[in-house]
Amino acid sequence: MTPIEELSAGLQGSRVVVDPESVEGYRRDEAHLVEPGRPLGVLLAESTDDVVEALRWATRHGIPVVPRGSGTGLAGGATAVDGCLVLSLARMTAIREVSAEDRLAVVEAGVITADVDRAAAKAGLMYAPDPSSHEISTVGGNLATNAGGLRCVKYGVTRDSVLGLEVVLADGRVVRTGRRTVKGVTGYDLTSLFVGSEGTLGVITGATLQLRPRPPAEPVTVVGSFPSLRAAGEAVASVVLAGLVPSLLELIDRATLKAIDDWKRTGLDTGTAAVLVAQADDVDAARCAAALGRHFEGAGADFVAVSTDPTEAAQLLDIRRLAYPATERLGRCLVEDVGVPRSKLPDMLEAVEAAGREHGVLIATVAHAGDGNLHPTFVFPPDPQGVPNAVWEAADAVFRAALDLGGTLTGEHGVGVLKKRWLELELGAESLQVHRSIKAALDPLSILNPGKVV
């Protein structure tokens, strides 16, 4: 009996897929610039017990395991390696509990992110994290990368909505971290350690998530167009300095607007340099929206509009969520993710423009501007040799500019395989060694998602 046959025989109800055509769909995530390896097979896990059995089996045989959710990641974190078992958690879709009294939900890792919010809405609550892929990405994937989203300017990233986790370690042991209480400082903060670890320290199979009161009314939306990226960045810095707390503050640059309009014929003014879309959702939303509009105008906006129409708001957010698929139609894409202090956003936007000019690369940028989190997308013609040197040089310039401004290499996509070469620039040698020591303690055989992060 081969190892993969042994695994299949030891599981009840789960499918182990070995057919090459079926396995093909599980070899990579959305980081299409990374060449995946050839797995031994794919386990479609249906329970935590399945994951326990798989990791005990992998430890016995020294076989690498690559966990995945729905494969929406952009950093290559779910890229298969040769001879691995791909461990899909997409079938673990139970919402075990929604408690209005304690404002929490207990869910399995394969639950679609937007489904958590819909379940919370029935109790008059909301699940705040909303990455652009919220209708297809899973909670487990969001936890693995500490995903952000459009609303995190007010409500924080995924980690800020996690109370506790169920995690299966490399040897098959199950640990439950965190709590159901509002406060809790017993022991080390293992929850925060596993969130964002990209499946390299353990496989997250379930989570206890914090829910929040749903906003009392539809948000008020503010749109502003700007003659330069710097002016748009200065508007964001002005909003932050004034102490305003919008529930959403997004930036779309000219290249992205044009890509969306060319695709969907939205009628957008593609001559503008940048658009900011903001929302306010508190009881004083109208006052906050009016103040946002004034800050946009003060920074040089050439057009500002305020709307309470939920249909218009939904259309604007749909446009923002179209940014990546619209840009992807232009060619191959290296979709990146850097963050800077919000006061430095104008400088970072200029640095991205400069990198594109210097290296002759089209860069289309959107940003969770209220967080200082930019997504410059480097677009280039398909090339059988892979990513052209000019693209990597432009990306290197962008990464170094972000770090020089006191920023970070990734705000929400994760390190995966795409950013490993720059990791020490941000962390430093000593910190990187601590990372490796933690990895060695929890995964001594290095079978969990090898080749990623550290």
Short mmCIF file of C-alpha atoms in Angstrom, two decimals:
data_model
loop_
_atom_site.label_atom_id
_atom_site.label_comp_id
_atom_site.label_asym_id
_atom_site.label_seq_id
_atom_site.Cartn_x
_atom_site.Cartn_y
_atom_site.Cartn_z
CA MET A 1 0.00 0.00 0.00
CA THR A 2 1.37 3.41 -0.97
CA PRO A 3 1.34 6.25 1.58
CA ILE A 4 -1.52 8.02 -0.22
CA GLU A 5 -3.55 4.76 -0.26
CA GLU A 6 -2.86 4.40 3.45
CA LEU A 7 -4.20 7.90 4.07
CA SER A 8 -7.33 7.26 2.05
CA ALA A 9 -7.99 4.01 3.87
CA GLY A 10 -7.68 5.70 7.25
CA LEU A 11 -10.29 8.39 6.58
CA GLN A 12 -14.04 8.15 6.88
CA GLY A 13 -16.16 10.16 4.45
CA SER A 14 -13.45 12.42 3.03
CA ARG A 15 -12.17 12.21 -0.51
CA VAL A 16 -8.51 11.84 -1.36
CA VAL A 17 -8.13 13.01 -4.96
CA VAL A 18 -5.25 11.65 -7.03
CA ASP A 19 -6.53 11.99 -10.59
CA PRO A 20 -4.08 14.42 -12.28
CA GLU A 21 -6.80 16.47 -14.00
CA SER A 22 -8.69 16.93 -10.72
CA VAL A 23 -5.52 17.67 -8.76
CA GLU A 24 -4.56 20.40 -11.23
CA GLY A 25 -7.17 22.80 -9.85
CA TYR A 26 -5.61 22.64 -6.38
CA ARG A 27 -1.95 23.24 -7.28
CA ARG A 28 -1.90 27.03 -7.07
CA ASP A 29 -3.68 30.08 -5.71
CA GLU A 30 -4.14 33.42 -7.53
CA ALA A 31 -0.38 34.12 -7.58
CA HIS A 32 -0.09 32.79 -11.12
CA LEU A 33 3.54 33.91 -11.42
CA VAL A 34 4.63 31.09 -9.10
CA GLU A 35 5.21 27.68 -10.71
CA PRO A 36 3.56 25.01 -8.50
CA GLY A 37 4.89 21.57 -7.74
CA ARG A 38 3.22 18.19 -8.32
CA PRO A 39 1.28 16.93 -5.28
CA LEU A 40 0.79 13.29 -4.37
CA GLY A 41 -2.90 14.10 -3.97
CA VAL A 42 -5.51 16.39 -2.46
CA LEU A 43 -7.45 15.70 0.72
CA LEU A 44 -10.92 17.28 0.72
CA ALA A 45 -11.23 17.41 4.50
CA GLU A 46 -14.68 17.48 6.04
CA SER A 47 -13.83 17.62 9.74
CA THR A 48 -11.10 18.43 12.22
CA ASP A 49 -10.66 14.68 12.72
CA ASP A 50 -9.74 14.38 9.02
CA VAL A 51 -7.07 17.04 9.44
CA VAL A 52 -5.73 15.31 12.56
CA GLU A 53 -5.47 12.01 10.71
CA ALA A 54 -3.79 13.66 7.72
CA LEU A 55 -1.15 15.40 9.81
CA ARG A 56 -0.38 12.30 11.85
CA TRP A 57 0.05 10.44 8.55
CA ALA A 58 2.24 13.23 7.12
CA THR A 59 4.45 13.20 10.22
CA ARG A 60 4.90 9.42 10.02
CA HIS A 61 5.99 9.61 6.39
CA GLY A 62 7.71 13.03 6.41
CA ILE A 63 5.37 14.27 3.67
CA PRO A 64 4.86 18.04 3.25
CA VAL A 65 1.34 19.43 3.65
CA VAL A 66 0.07 22.57 1.90
CA PRO A 67 -3.19 23.84 3.43
CA ARG A 68 -5.63 25.85 1.30
CA GLY A 69 -9.05 27.43 1.47
CA SER A 70 -10.63 28.58 -1.77
CA GLY A 71 -7.32 29.58 -3.38
CA THR A 72 -7.88 33.34 -3.55
CA GLY A 73 -4.49 34.25 -2.06
CA LEU A 74 -2.22 36.57 -4.02
CA ALA A 75 1.21 35.80 -2.53
CA GLY A 76 1.59 32.13 -3.42
CA GLY A 77 0.89 30.89 0.09
CA ALA A 78 -1.17 27.95 -1.19
CA THR A 79 1.25 26.91 -3.93
CA ALA A 80 1.83 23.16 -4.00
CA VAL A 81 5.32 21.68 -3.73
CA ASP A 82 6.50 18.41 -5.27
CA GLY A 83 5.38 15.34 -3.38
CA CYS A 84 3.07 17.19 -1.02
CA LEU A 85 -0.46 16.57 0.17
CA VAL A 86 -2.70 19.55 -0.59
CA LEU A 87 -5.07 19.84 2.36
CA SER A 88 -8.28 21.60 1.28
CA LEU A 89 -10.52 22.90 4.06
CA ALA A 90 -13.17 24.26 1.69
CA ARG A 91 -15.70 21.57 2.69
CA MET A 92 -15.59 22.52 6.38
CA THR A 93 -18.46 25.00 6.09
CA ALA A 94 -20.39 24.75 9.35
CA ILE A 95 -21.39 27.89 11.21
CA ARG A 96 -21.61 26.18 14.58
CA GLU A 97 -22.99 29.09 16.59
CA VAL A 98 -24.06 32.72 16.38
CA SER A 99 -24.55 34.27 19.81
CA ALA A 100 -26.29 37.65 19.90
CA GLU A 101 -25.84 37.76 23.68
CA ASP A 102 -22.06 37.40 23.53
CA ARG A 103 -21.61 38.94 20.06
CA LEU A 104 -19.64 36.05 18.64
CA ALA A 105 -19.77 33.34 16.03
CA VAL A 106 -18.08 29.93 16.02
CA VAL A 107 -17.30 28.75 12.50
CA GLU A 108 -15.27 26.18 10.60
CA ALA A 109 -12.38 27.22 8.39
CA GLY A 110 -14.12 26.67 5.06
CA VAL A 111 -17.00 29.09 5.67
CA ILE A 112 -17.17 31.84 3.05
CA THR A 113 -16.38 35.21 4.64
CA ALA A 114 -19.54 36.96 3.43
CA ASP A 115 -21.65 34.09 4.80
CA VAL A 116 -20.44 34.89 8.32
CA ASP A 117 -21.66 38.46 7.92
CA ARG A 118 -25.00 37.28 6.52
CA ALA A 119 -25.46 34.93 9.48
CA ALA A 120 -24.55 37.74 11.87
CA ALA A 121 -27.05 40.09 10.19
CA LYS A 122 -29.90 37.78 11.19
CA ALA A 123 -28.98 38.54 14.81
CA GLY A 124 -28.68 42.28 14.15
CA LEU A 125 -24.88 42.07 14.14
CA MET A 126 -22.05 42.26 11.62
CA TYR A 127 -18.77 40.50 10.92
CA ALA A 128 -16.52 43.41 10.04
CA PRO A 129 -13.66 41.98 7.90
CA ASP A 130 -14.54 42.26 4.20
CA PRO A 131 -11.64 41.57 1.84
CA SER A 132 -12.45 42.27 -1.80
CA SER A 133 -12.78 38.51 -2.27
CA HIS A 134 -15.31 38.22 0.60
CA GLU A 135 -17.86 36.40 -1.57
CA ILE A 136 -15.42 33.61 -2.45
CA SER A 137 -12.63 33.64 0.15
CA THR A 138 -12.83 31.48 3.28
CA VAL A 139 -12.46 32.40 6.91
CA GLY A 140 -9.50 30.02 7.24
CA GLY A 141 -7.68 31.69 4.37
CA ASN A 142 -8.40 35.12 5.81
CA LEU A 143 -7.01 33.98 9.15
CA ALA A 144 -3.92 32.46 7.55
CA THR A 145 -2.95 35.78 5.93
CA ASN A 146 -4.58 38.15 8.44
CA ALA A 147 -6.62 39.56 5.57
CA GLY A 148 -7.81 43.15 5.56
CA GLY A 149 -10.48 44.68 3.40
CA LEU A 150 -12.43 47.81 2.69
CA ARG A 151 -13.84 48.33 6.19
CA CYS A 152 -10.64 47.87 8.17
CA VAL A 153 -9.97 51.62 8.36
CA LYS A 154 -12.60 51.62 11.13
CA TYR A 155 -12.98 48.01 12.23
CA GLY A 156 -9.47 46.62 11.88
CA VAL A 157 -8.06 43.59 10.06
CA THR A 158 -9.06 39.96 10.56
CA ARG A 159 -6.93 39.54 13.70
CA ASP A 160 -8.99 42.29 15.39
CA SER A 161 -12.13 40.16 15.05
CA VAL A 162 -10.70 36.85 16.31
CA LEU A 163 -11.31 35.69 19.87
CA GLY A 164 -9.95 32.16 19.57
CA LEU A 165 -8.90 29.38 17.22
CA GLU A 166 -8.95 25.63 16.78
CA VAL A 167 -5.59 24.60 15.31
CA VAL A 168 -4.14 21.23 14.37
CA LEU A 169 -0.36 21.09 14.88
CA ALA A 170 2.08 19.33 12.57
CA ASP A 171 2.00 16.10 14.61
CA GLY A 172 -1.81 16.00 14.76
CA ARG A 173 -2.34 17.50 18.21
CA VAL A 174 -5.30 19.87 18.49
CA VAL A 175 -4.91 23.11 20.42
CA ARG A 176 -7.63 25.62 21.19
CA THR A 177 -6.44 29.15 21.72
CA GLY A 178 -8.09 32.27 23.04
CA ARG A 179 -11.46 32.55 24.68
CA ARG A 180 -15.11 33.62 24.40
CA THR A 181 -14.72 36.52 26.82
CA VAL A 182 -14.06 40.17 25.98
CA LYS A 183 -10.89 40.13 28.08
CA GLY A 184 -8.34 37.38 28.61
CA VAL A 185 -4.58 37.39 29.16
CA THR A 186 -3.93 33.86 30.42
CA GLY A 187 -0.69 32.59 28.89
CA TYR A 188 0.92 33.68 25.66
CA ASP A 189 -1.23 35.13 22.88
CA LEU A 190 -1.19 32.03 20.70
CA THR A 191 -4.20 33.26 18.73
CA SER A 192 -2.24 36.18 17.34
CA LEU A 193 0.72 33.89 16.63
CA PHE A 194 -1.31 31.60 14.38
CA VAL A 195 -3.25 34.39 12.65
CA GLY A 196 -1.11 35.48 9.72
CA SER A 197 1.22 32.47 9.91
CA GLU A 198 0.11 31.24 6.46
CA GLY A 199 -0.26 27.60 7.44
CA THR A 200 3.40 27.26 8.43
CA LEU A 201 2.82 26.70 12.17
CA GLY A 202 -0.46 24.78 12.22
CA VAL A 203 -3.67 24.24 10.28
CA ILE A 204 -6.56 26.42 11.44
CA THR A 205 -9.76 24.37 11.37
CA GLY A 206 -12.14 26.65 13.29
CA ALA A 207 -12.46 30.06 14.88
CA THR A 208 -14.43 32.02 17.43
CA LEU A 209 -15.07 35.39 15.85
CA GLN A 210 -16.08 38.68 17.39
CA LEU A 211 -19.26 40.24 16.00
CA ARG A 212 -20.20 43.90 16.27
CA PRO A 213 -23.45 45.84 16.38
CA ARG A 214 -24.72 46.46 12.87
CA PRO A 215 -24.64 50.14 11.83
CA PRO A 216 -28.00 51.81 12.57
CA ALA A 217 -28.59 53.00 8.99
CA GLU A 218 -27.23 52.77 5.47
CA PRO A 219 -23.83 54.47 5.20
CA VAL A 220 -23.40 57.87 3.63
CA THR A 221 -20.98 57.79 0.69
CA VAL A 222 -18.56 60.49 -0.41
CA VAL A 223 -16.73 60.48 -3.74
CA GLY A 224 -13.96 62.85 -4.75
CA SER A 225 -11.84 63.08 -7.89
CA PHE A 226 -8.35 64.56 -7.83
CA PRO A 227 -5.93 66.03 -10.37
CA SER A 228 -2.96 64.13 -8.92
CA LEU A 229 -2.23 61.09 -6.81
CA ARG A 230 -0.44 63.28 -4.31
CA ALA A 231 -3.54 65.44 -3.84
CA ALA A 232 -5.61 62.34 -3.13
CA GLY A 233 -2.99 61.14 -0.63
CA GLU A 234 -2.98 64.54 1.07
CA ALA A 235 -6.75 64.39 1.41
CA VAL A 236 -6.40 61.05 3.25
CA ALA A 237 -3.68 62.42 5.53
CA SER A 238 -5.89 65.44 6.28
CA VAL A 239 -8.85 63.22 7.19
CA VAL A 240 -6.71 61.16 9.58
CA LEU A 241 -5.14 64.24 11.18
CA ALA A 242 -8.61 65.70 11.79
CA GLY A 243 -9.60 62.60 13.77
CA LEU A 244 -12.40 61.56 11.42
CA VAL A 245 -13.17 57.83 11.40
CA PRO A 246 -14.82 56.80 8.13
CA SER A 247 -15.93 53.19 7.80
CA LEU A 248 -14.29 53.01 4.38
CA LEU A 249 -11.72 55.16 2.56
CA GLU A 250 -10.51 53.74 -0.74
CA LEU A 251 -8.34 55.08 -3.58
CA ILE A 252 -8.44 54.13 -7.27
CA ASP A 253 -5.84 55.54 -9.68
CA ARG A 254 -6.20 56.53 -13.33
CA ALA A 255 -4.79 53.30 -14.79
CA THR A 256 -7.25 51.22 -12.77
CA LEU A 257 -10.21 53.46 -13.60
CA LYS A 258 -9.40 53.14 -17.29
CA ALA A 259 -9.09 49.35 -17.05
CA ILE A 260 -12.49 49.12 -15.36
CA ASP A 261 -14.14 51.45 -17.86
CA ASP A 262 -12.65 49.67 -20.86
CA TRP A 263 -14.12 46.43 -19.53
CA LYS A 264 -17.48 47.44 -18.09
CA ARG A 265 -18.21 50.76 -19.87
CA THR A 266 -19.04 52.40 -16.57
CA GLY A 267 -18.80 55.96 -17.87
CA LEU A 268 -16.08 56.81 -15.36
CA ASP A 269 -13.99 59.89 -16.05
CA THR A 270 -10.73 58.18 -16.85
CA GLY A 271 -8.95 61.52 -17.25
CA THR A 272 -8.82 62.08 -13.52
CA ALA A 273 -5.63 61.07 -11.68
CA ALA A 274 -7.33 59.44 -8.70
CA VAL A 275 -10.70 58.89 -7.05
CA LEU A 276 -11.37 58.54 -3.34
CA VAL A 277 -14.47 56.69 -2.16
CA ALA A 278 -15.37 57.07 1.51
CA GLN A 279 -18.25 56.03 3.72
CA ALA A 280 -19.47 56.94 7.19
CA ASP A 281 -21.80 54.58 9.05
CA ASP A 282 -22.29 55.95 12.57
CA VAL A 283 -25.30 57.82 13.96
CA ASP A 284 -23.54 61.05 12.92
CA ALA A 285 -22.79 59.71 9.41
CA ALA A 286 -24.17 62.81 7.64
CA ARG A 287 -21.94 65.13 9.67
CA CYS A 288 -18.88 62.93 9.14
CA ALA A 289 -19.55 62.67 5.39
CA ALA A 290 -19.85 66.44 5.07
CA ALA A 291 -16.54 66.84 6.89
CA LEU A 292 -14.90 64.26 4.62
CA GLY A 293 -16.09 66.22 1.59
CA ARG A 294 -14.58 69.42 2.99
CA HIS A 295 -11.22 67.72 3.51
CA PHE A 296 -11.32 66.39 -0.06
CA GLU A 297 -11.96 69.91 -1.35
CA GLY A 298 -9.25 71.36 0.88
CA ALA A 299 -6.71 68.96 -0.63
CA GLY A 300 -7.60 70.06 -4.17
CA ALA A 301 -10.41 67.75 -5.28
CA ASP A 302 -11.95 68.98 -8.52
CA PHE A 303 -15.23 67.16 -7.85
CA VAL A 304 -16.95 66.01 -4.65
CA ALA A 305 -20.33 64.34 -4.25
CA VAL A 306 -22.20 63.03 -1.19
CA SER A 307 -24.91 60.38 -1.49
CA THR A 308 -27.25 58.52 0.84
CA ASP A 309 -28.53 56.27 -1.96
CA PRO A 310 -27.66 52.63 -1.10
CA THR A 311 -27.83 51.64 -4.78
CA GLU A 312 -25.22 54.25 -5.72
CA ALA A 313 -23.06 53.16 -2.80
CA ALA A 314 -23.23 49.52 -3.87
CA GLN A 315 -22.31 50.45 -7.45
CA LEU A 316 -19.26 52.40 -6.28
CA LEU A 317 -18.05 49.54 -4.10
CA ASP A 318 -18.62 47.11 -6.95
CA ILE A 319 -16.35 49.30 -9.09
CA ARG A 320 -13.66 49.16 -6.40
CA ARG A 321 -13.94 45.38 -6.19
CA LEU A 322 -13.54 45.14 -9.98
CA ALA A 323 -10.05 46.65 -9.80
CA TYR A 324 -8.06 43.42 -9.82
CA PRO A 325 -10.04 41.46 -12.45
CA ALA A 326 -10.12 44.54 -14.70
CA THR A 327 -6.36 45.04 -14.45
CA GLU A 328 -5.76 41.33 -14.99
CA ARG A 329 -7.32 41.68 -18.45
CA LEU A 330 -4.43 43.97 -19.50
CA GLY A 331 -1.75 41.25 -19.25
CA ARG A 332 0.14 39.28 -16.62
CA CYS A 333 -0.02 40.89 -13.19
CA LEU A 334 2.21 41.02 -10.15
CA VAL A 335 -0.30 42.16 -7.52
CA GLU A 336 1.51 43.74 -4.61
CA ASP A 337 0.67 44.99 -1.15
CA VAL A 338 2.67 47.51 0.86
CA GLY A 339 1.72 49.69 3.80
CA VAL A 340 3.04 53.00 5.10
CA PRO A 341 2.14 55.34 7.96
CA ARG A 342 -0.89 57.26 6.75
CA SER A 343 0.94 60.59 6.91
CA LYS A 344 3.38 59.15 4.34
CA LEU A 345 0.72 58.05 1.86
CA PRO A 346 1.30 61.02 -0.51
CA ASP A 347 5.04 60.23 -0.63
CA MET A 348 4.38 56.53 -1.24
CA LEU A 349 1.96 57.22 -4.08
CA GLU A 350 4.59 59.38 -5.73
CA ALA A 351 7.21 56.68 -5.21
CA VAL A 352 5.00 54.14 -7.00
CA GLU A 353 4.55 56.53 -9.94
CA ALA A 354 8.31 57.14 -10.06
CA ALA A 355 9.10 53.40 -10.05
CA GLY A 356 6.79 52.87 -13.01
CA ARG A 357 8.35 55.71 -15.00
CA GLU A 358 11.95 54.75 -14.21
CA HIS A 359 11.55 51.10 -15.16
CA GLY A 360 9.02 51.49 -17.97
CA VAL A 361 6.37 49.37 -16.23
CA LEU A 362 2.62 50.02 -16.11
CA ILE A 363 1.58 50.13 -12.45
CA ALA A 364 -2.13 50.32 -11.64
CA THR A 365 -2.72 51.22 -7.99
CA VAL A 366 -5.66 50.91 -5.65
CA ALA A 367 -5.40 51.41 -1.92
CA HIS A 368 -7.17 50.96 1.34
CA ALA A 369 -6.09 54.55 1.69
CA GLY A 370 -7.42 55.09 5.19
CA ASP A 371 -4.98 52.39 6.38
CA GLY A 372 -2.04 53.52 4.28
CA ASN A 373 -2.25 50.11 2.55
CA LEU A 374 -1.49 50.27 -1.19
CA HIS A 375 -1.94 47.60 -3.85
CA PRO A 376 0.29 48.50 -6.80
CA THR A 377 -0.26 46.01 -9.62
CA PHE A 378 2.61 45.61 -12.07
CA VAL A 379 1.25 44.78 -15.54
CA PHE A 380 3.36 43.23 -18.31
CA PRO A 381 2.89 41.18 -21.48
CA PRO A 382 2.90 37.38 -21.14
CA ASP A 383 6.48 36.16 -21.17
CA PRO A 384 7.52 32.48 -21.32
CA GLN A 385 10.60 33.42 -19.30
CA GLY A 386 8.45 34.56 -16.38
CA VAL A 387 8.46 37.99 -14.78
CA PRO A 388 10.68 40.45 -16.71
CA ASN A 389 13.61 41.94 -14.81
CA ALA A 390 12.15 45.45 -15.20
CA VAL A 391 9.07 44.39 -13.24
CA TRP A 392 11.11 42.95 -10.39
CA GLU A 393 13.28 46.08 -10.37
CA ALA A 394 10.20 48.30 -10.19
CA ALA A 395 8.75 46.12 -7.42
CA ASP A 396 12.05 46.27 -5.53
CA ALA A 397 11.97 50.07 -5.76
CA VAL A 398 8.42 50.13 -4.40
CA PHE A 399 9.24 47.76 -1.51
CA ARG A 400 12.33 49.71 -0.51
CA ALA A 401 10.45 53.01 -0.69
CA ALA A 402 7.77 51.63 1.64
CA LEU A 403 10.39 50.47 4.15
CA ASP A 404 12.26 53.79 3.92
CA LEU A 405 9.01 55.55 4.82
CA GLY A 406 8.62 53.43 7.94
CA GLY A 407 6.24 50.98 6.27
CA THR A 408 5.86 47.27 5.66
CA LEU A 409 6.24 44.82 2.77
CA THR A 410 2.73 43.44 3.19
CA GLY A 411 -0.36 44.75 4.90
CA GLU A 412 -2.72 41.84 4.20
CA HIS A 413 -1.70 39.51 1.35
CA GLY A 414 1.06 37.80 3.31
CA VAL A 415 4.62 36.83 2.40
CA GLY A 416 3.92 33.50 0.68
CA VAL A 417 6.71 32.81 -1.77
CA LEU A 418 6.69 36.13 -3.65
CA LYS A 419 8.24 38.26 -0.90
CA LYS A 420 10.62 35.90 0.87
CA ARG A 421 13.67 37.49 -0.73
CA TRP A 422 12.86 40.87 0.90
CA LEU A 423 11.86 39.57 4.32
CA GLU A 424 15.11 40.27 6.13
CA LEU A 425 15.06 43.88 4.91
CA GLU A 426 12.07 44.51 7.14
CA LEU A 427 12.53 42.06 9.98
CA GLY A 428 16.29 42.09 10.43
CA ALA A 429 18.49 39.03 10.95
CA GLU A 430 17.77 38.58 14.66
CA SER A 431 14.00 38.79 14.31
CA LEU A 432 14.08 36.42 11.35
CA GLN A 433 16.01 33.90 13.47
CA VAL A 434 13.30 34.12 16.15
CA HIS A 435 10.72 33.34 13.46
CA ARG A 436 12.72 30.29 12.43
CA SER A 437 13.04 29.12 16.03
CA ILE A 438 9.27 29.28 16.50
CA LYS A 439 8.79 27.37 13.26
CA ALA A 440 11.25 24.68 14.38
CA ALA A 441 9.54 24.31 17.75
CA LEU A 442 6.06 23.80 16.28
CA ASP A 443 7.02 22.02 13.07
CA PRO A 444 10.36 20.27 13.66
CA LEU A 445 10.12 18.24 10.42
CA SER A 446 9.22 21.38 8.45
CA ILE A 447 6.30 19.66 6.74
CA LEU A 448 3.79 22.51 7.07
CA ASN A 449 3.65 24.67 3.95
CA PRO A 450 7.40 24.40 3.25
CA GLY A 451 9.07 27.18 1.30
CA LYS A 452 6.65 29.85 2.50
CA VAL A 453 7.26 32.88 4.72
CA VAL A 454 10.51 31.90 6.47
#
